[in-house]
mmCIF file of C-alpha atoms in Angstrom:
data_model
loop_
_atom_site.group_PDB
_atom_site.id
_atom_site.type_symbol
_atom_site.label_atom_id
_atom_site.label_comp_id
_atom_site.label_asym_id
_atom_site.label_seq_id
_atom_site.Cartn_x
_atom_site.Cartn_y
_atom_site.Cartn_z
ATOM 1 C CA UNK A 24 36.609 45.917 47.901
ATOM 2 C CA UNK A 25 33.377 43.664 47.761
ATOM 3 C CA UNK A 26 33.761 40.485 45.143
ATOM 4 C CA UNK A 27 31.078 38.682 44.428
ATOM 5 C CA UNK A 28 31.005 34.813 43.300
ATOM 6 C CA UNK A 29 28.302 33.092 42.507
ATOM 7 C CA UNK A 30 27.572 29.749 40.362
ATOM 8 C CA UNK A 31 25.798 26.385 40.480
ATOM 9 C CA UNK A 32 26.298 23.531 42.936
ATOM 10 C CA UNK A 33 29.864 21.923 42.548
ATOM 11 C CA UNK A 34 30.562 24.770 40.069
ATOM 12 C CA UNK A 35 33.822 25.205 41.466
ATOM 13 C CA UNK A 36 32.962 28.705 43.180
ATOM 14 C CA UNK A 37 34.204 27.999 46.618
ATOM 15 C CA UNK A 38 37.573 26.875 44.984
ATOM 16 C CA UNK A 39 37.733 30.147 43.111
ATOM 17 C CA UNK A 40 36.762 32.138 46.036
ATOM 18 C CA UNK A 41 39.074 30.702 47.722
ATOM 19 C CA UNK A 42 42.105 30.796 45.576
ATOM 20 C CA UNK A 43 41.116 34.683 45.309
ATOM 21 C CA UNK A 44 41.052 35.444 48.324
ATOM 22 C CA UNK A 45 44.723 33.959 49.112
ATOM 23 C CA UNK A 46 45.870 36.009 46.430
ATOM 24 C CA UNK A 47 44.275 39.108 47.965
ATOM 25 C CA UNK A 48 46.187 38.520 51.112
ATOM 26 C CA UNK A 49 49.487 37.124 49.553
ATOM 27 C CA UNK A 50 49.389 40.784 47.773
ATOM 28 C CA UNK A 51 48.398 42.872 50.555
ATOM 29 C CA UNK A 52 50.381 41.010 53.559
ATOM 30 C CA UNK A 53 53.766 42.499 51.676
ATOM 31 C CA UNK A 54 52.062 45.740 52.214
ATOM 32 C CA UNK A 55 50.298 45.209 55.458
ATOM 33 C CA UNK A 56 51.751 42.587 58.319
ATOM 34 C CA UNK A 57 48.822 42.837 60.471
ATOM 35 C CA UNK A 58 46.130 41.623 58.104
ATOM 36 C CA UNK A 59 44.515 38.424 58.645
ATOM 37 C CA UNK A 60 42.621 35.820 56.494
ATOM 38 C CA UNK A 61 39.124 35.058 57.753
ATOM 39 C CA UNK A 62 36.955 32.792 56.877
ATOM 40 C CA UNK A 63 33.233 33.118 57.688
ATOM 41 C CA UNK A 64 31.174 30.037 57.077
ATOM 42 C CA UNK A 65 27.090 30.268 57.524
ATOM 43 C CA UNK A 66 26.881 26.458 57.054
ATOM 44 C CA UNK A 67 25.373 24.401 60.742
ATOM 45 C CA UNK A 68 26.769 20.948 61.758
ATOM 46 C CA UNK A 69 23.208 19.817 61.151
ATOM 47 C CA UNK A 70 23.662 16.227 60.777
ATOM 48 C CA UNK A 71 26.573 13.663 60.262
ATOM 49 C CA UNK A 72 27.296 14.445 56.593
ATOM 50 C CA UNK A 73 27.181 18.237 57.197
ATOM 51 C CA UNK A 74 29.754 18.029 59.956
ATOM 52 C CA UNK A 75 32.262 15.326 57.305
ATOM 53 C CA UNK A 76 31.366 17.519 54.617
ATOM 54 C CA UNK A 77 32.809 20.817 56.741
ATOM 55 C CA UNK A 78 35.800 18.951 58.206
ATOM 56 C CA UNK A 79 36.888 18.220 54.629
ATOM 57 C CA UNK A 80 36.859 21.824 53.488
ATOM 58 C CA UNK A 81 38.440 22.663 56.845
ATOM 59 C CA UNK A 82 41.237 20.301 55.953
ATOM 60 C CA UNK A 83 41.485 21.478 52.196
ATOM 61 C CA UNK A 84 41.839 25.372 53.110
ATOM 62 C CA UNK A 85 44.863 24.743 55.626
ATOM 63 C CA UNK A 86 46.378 26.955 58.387
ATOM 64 C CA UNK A 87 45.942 29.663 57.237
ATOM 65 C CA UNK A 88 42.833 30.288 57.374
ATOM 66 C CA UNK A 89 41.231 31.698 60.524
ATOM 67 C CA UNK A 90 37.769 30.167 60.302
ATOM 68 C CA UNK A 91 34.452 31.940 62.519
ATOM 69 C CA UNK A 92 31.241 29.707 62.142
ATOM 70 C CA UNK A 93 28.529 31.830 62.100
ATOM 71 C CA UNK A 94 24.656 31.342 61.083
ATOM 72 C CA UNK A 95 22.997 34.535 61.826
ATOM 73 C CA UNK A 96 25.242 37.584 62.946
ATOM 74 C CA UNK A 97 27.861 38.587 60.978
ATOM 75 C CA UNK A 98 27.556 42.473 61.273
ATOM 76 C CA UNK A 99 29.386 42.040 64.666
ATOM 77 C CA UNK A 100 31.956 39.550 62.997
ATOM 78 C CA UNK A 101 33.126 41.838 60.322
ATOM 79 C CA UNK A 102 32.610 44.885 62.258
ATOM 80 C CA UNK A 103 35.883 43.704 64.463
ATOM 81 C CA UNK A 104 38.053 42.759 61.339
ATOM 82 C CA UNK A 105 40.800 45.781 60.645
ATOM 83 C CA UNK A 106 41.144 47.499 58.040
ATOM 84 C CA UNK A 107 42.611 45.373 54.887
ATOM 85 C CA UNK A 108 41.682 42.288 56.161
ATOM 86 C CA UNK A 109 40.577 39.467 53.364
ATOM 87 C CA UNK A 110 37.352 37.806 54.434
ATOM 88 C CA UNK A 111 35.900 35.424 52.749
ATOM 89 C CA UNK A 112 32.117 34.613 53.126
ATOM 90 C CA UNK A 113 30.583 31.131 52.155
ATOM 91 C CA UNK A 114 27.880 31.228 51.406
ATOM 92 C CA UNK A 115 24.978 33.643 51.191
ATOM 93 C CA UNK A 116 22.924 30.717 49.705
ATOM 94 C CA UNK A 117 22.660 29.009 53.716
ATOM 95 C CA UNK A 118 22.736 32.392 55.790
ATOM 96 C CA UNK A 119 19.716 33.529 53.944
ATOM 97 C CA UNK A 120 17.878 29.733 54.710
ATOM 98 C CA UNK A 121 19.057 29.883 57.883
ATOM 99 C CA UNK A 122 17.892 33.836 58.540
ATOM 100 C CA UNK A 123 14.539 33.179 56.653
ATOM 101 C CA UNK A 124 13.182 29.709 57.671
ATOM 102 C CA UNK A 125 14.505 29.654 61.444
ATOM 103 C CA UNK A 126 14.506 33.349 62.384
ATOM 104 C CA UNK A 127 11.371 34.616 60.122
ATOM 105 C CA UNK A 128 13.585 37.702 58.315
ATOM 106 C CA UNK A 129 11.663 38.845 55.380
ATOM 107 C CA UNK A 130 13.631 40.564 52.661
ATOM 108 C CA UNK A 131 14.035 44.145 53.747
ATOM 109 C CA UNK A 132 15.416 42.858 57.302
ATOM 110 C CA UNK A 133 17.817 41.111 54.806
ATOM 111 C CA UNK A 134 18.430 43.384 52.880
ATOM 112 C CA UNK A 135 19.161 46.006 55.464
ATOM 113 C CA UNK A 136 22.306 43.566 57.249
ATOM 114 C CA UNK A 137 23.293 43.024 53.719
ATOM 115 C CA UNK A 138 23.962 46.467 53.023
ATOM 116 C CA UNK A 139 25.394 47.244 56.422
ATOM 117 C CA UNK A 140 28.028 44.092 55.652
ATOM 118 C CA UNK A 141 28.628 46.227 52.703
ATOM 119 C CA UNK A 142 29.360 49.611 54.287
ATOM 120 C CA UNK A 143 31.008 48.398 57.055
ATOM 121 C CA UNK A 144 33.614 46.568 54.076
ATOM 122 C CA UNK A 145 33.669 49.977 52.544
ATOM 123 C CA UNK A 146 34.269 51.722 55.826
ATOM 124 C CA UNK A 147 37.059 49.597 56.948
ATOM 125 C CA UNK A 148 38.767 48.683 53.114
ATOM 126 C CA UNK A 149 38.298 45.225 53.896
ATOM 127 C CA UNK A 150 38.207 42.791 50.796
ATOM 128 C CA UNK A 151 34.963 40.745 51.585
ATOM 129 C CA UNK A 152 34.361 37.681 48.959
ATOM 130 C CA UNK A 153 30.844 36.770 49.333
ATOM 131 C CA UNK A 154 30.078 33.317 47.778
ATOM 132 C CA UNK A 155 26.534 32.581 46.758
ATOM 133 C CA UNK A 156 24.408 29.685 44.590
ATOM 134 C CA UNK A 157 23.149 30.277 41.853
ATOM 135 C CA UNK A 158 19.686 28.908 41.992
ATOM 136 C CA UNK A 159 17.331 30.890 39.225
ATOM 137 C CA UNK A 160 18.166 28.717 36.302
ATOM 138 C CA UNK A 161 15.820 26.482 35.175
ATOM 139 C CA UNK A 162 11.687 25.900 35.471
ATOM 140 C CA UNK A 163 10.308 28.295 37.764
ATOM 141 C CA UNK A 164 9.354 25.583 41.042
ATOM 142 C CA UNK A 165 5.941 25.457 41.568
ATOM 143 C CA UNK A 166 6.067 25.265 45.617
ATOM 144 C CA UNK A 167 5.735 28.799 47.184
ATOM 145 C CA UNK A 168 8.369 28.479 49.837
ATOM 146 C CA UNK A 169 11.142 27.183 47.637
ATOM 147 C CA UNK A 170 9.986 30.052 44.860
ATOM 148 C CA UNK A 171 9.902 32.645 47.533
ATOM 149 C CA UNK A 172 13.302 31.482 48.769
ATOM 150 C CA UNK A 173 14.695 31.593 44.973
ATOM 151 C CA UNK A 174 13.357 35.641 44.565
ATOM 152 C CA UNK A 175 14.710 36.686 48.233
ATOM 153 C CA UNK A 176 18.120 35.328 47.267
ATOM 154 C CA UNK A 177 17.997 36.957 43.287
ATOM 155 C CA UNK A 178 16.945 39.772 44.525
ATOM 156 C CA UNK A 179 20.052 39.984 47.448
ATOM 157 C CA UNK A 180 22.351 38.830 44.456
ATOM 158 C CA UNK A 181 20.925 41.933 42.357
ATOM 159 C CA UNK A 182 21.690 44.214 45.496
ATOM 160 C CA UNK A 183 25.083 42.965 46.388
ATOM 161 C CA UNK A 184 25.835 42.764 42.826
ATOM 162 C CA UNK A 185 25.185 46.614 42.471
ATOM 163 C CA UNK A 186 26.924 47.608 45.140
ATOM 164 C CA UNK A 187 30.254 45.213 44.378
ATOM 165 C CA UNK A 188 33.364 46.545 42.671
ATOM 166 C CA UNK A 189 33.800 42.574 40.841
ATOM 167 C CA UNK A 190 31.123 40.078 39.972
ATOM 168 C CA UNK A 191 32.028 36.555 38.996
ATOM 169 C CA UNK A 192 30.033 34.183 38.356
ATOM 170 C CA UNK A 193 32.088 30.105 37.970
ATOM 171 C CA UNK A 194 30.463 26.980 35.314
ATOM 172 C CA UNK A 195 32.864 23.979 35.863
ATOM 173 C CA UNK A 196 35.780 25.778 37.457
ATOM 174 C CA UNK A 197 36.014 28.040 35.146
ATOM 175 C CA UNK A 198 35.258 32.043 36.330
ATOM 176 C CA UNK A 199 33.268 34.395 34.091
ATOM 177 C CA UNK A 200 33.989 38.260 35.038
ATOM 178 C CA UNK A 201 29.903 40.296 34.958
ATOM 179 C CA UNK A 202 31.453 43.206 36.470
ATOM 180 C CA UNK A 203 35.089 44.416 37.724
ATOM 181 C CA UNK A 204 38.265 42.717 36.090
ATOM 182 C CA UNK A 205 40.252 39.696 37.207
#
């Protein structure tokens, strides 16, 4: 099962995501013993306030969490995970900066380890939760970078979207189901 979350900056969508994927694994560890709860975070310790700012969400999500910090490869990462594992992906917003400004991807190299992410989910029945910004909403910007950045990241949002059984998109905590059922 592929969920997708999106919504604005403090929208609350990590905290959804979160809580979602807990319930996943609450639900499926009575079924399955061996499943584990991953957490795959994109975000670099790139300064001082990136490295509090990470040790605070560590501290928030608990135990139980296994977390894997990764800012470029994660077709090897969730190739390894077994079959119902809950995985939990934040955020698609920072692996596609981090894949487009310091490794030069264009969109179709994107968009090709996107949709192998998604097969190999398919393939192995995990239930991946990938967590993404919403950034199209508002004044087109008038730099060609940042707008360039804004279309690659719709247009991976329209893909995953497509492809996802659940779409959810969060506005001040609050979750509001595009696609699938909650």
């Amino acid at each position: 099962m592929v969920i997708f979350i999106s919504g604005g900056a403090r929208s609350g969508k990590s905290l959804f995501a979160e809580q979602t994927a807990l319930s996943y694994f609450d639900q499926m560890k009575q079924e399955n013993h061996s499943i584990s709860l991953r957490y795959i975070a994109t975000a670099k310790k790139s300064d001082d306030e990136m490295v509090e700012r990470i040790r605070i969400h560590q501290h928030d999500r608990g135990e139980r969490w296994h977390t894997i910090e990764e800012s470029f490869h994660l077709e090897p990462i969730l190739s390894n995970f077994k079959k119902g594992d809950v995985i939990l992906l934040d955020c698609l917003t920072i692996w596609v900066s981090n894949v487009m400004f310091e490794r030069g991807l264009r969109l179709e190299e994107m968009e090709e380890r996107v949709n192998r992410w998604l097969s190999i989910a398919r393939e192995k029945q995990l239930h991946l939760l990938i967590v993404s910004n919403d950034v199209n909403e508002g004044i087109p910007h008038s730099d060609d970078v940042v707008q360039s950045y804004m279309y690659t990241l719709q247009r991976l949002h329209y893909n995953i979207v497509q492809q996802s059984d659940i779409a959810v998109q969060v506005q001040a905590g609050i979750p509001l189901y595009w696609k699938g059922e909650g």
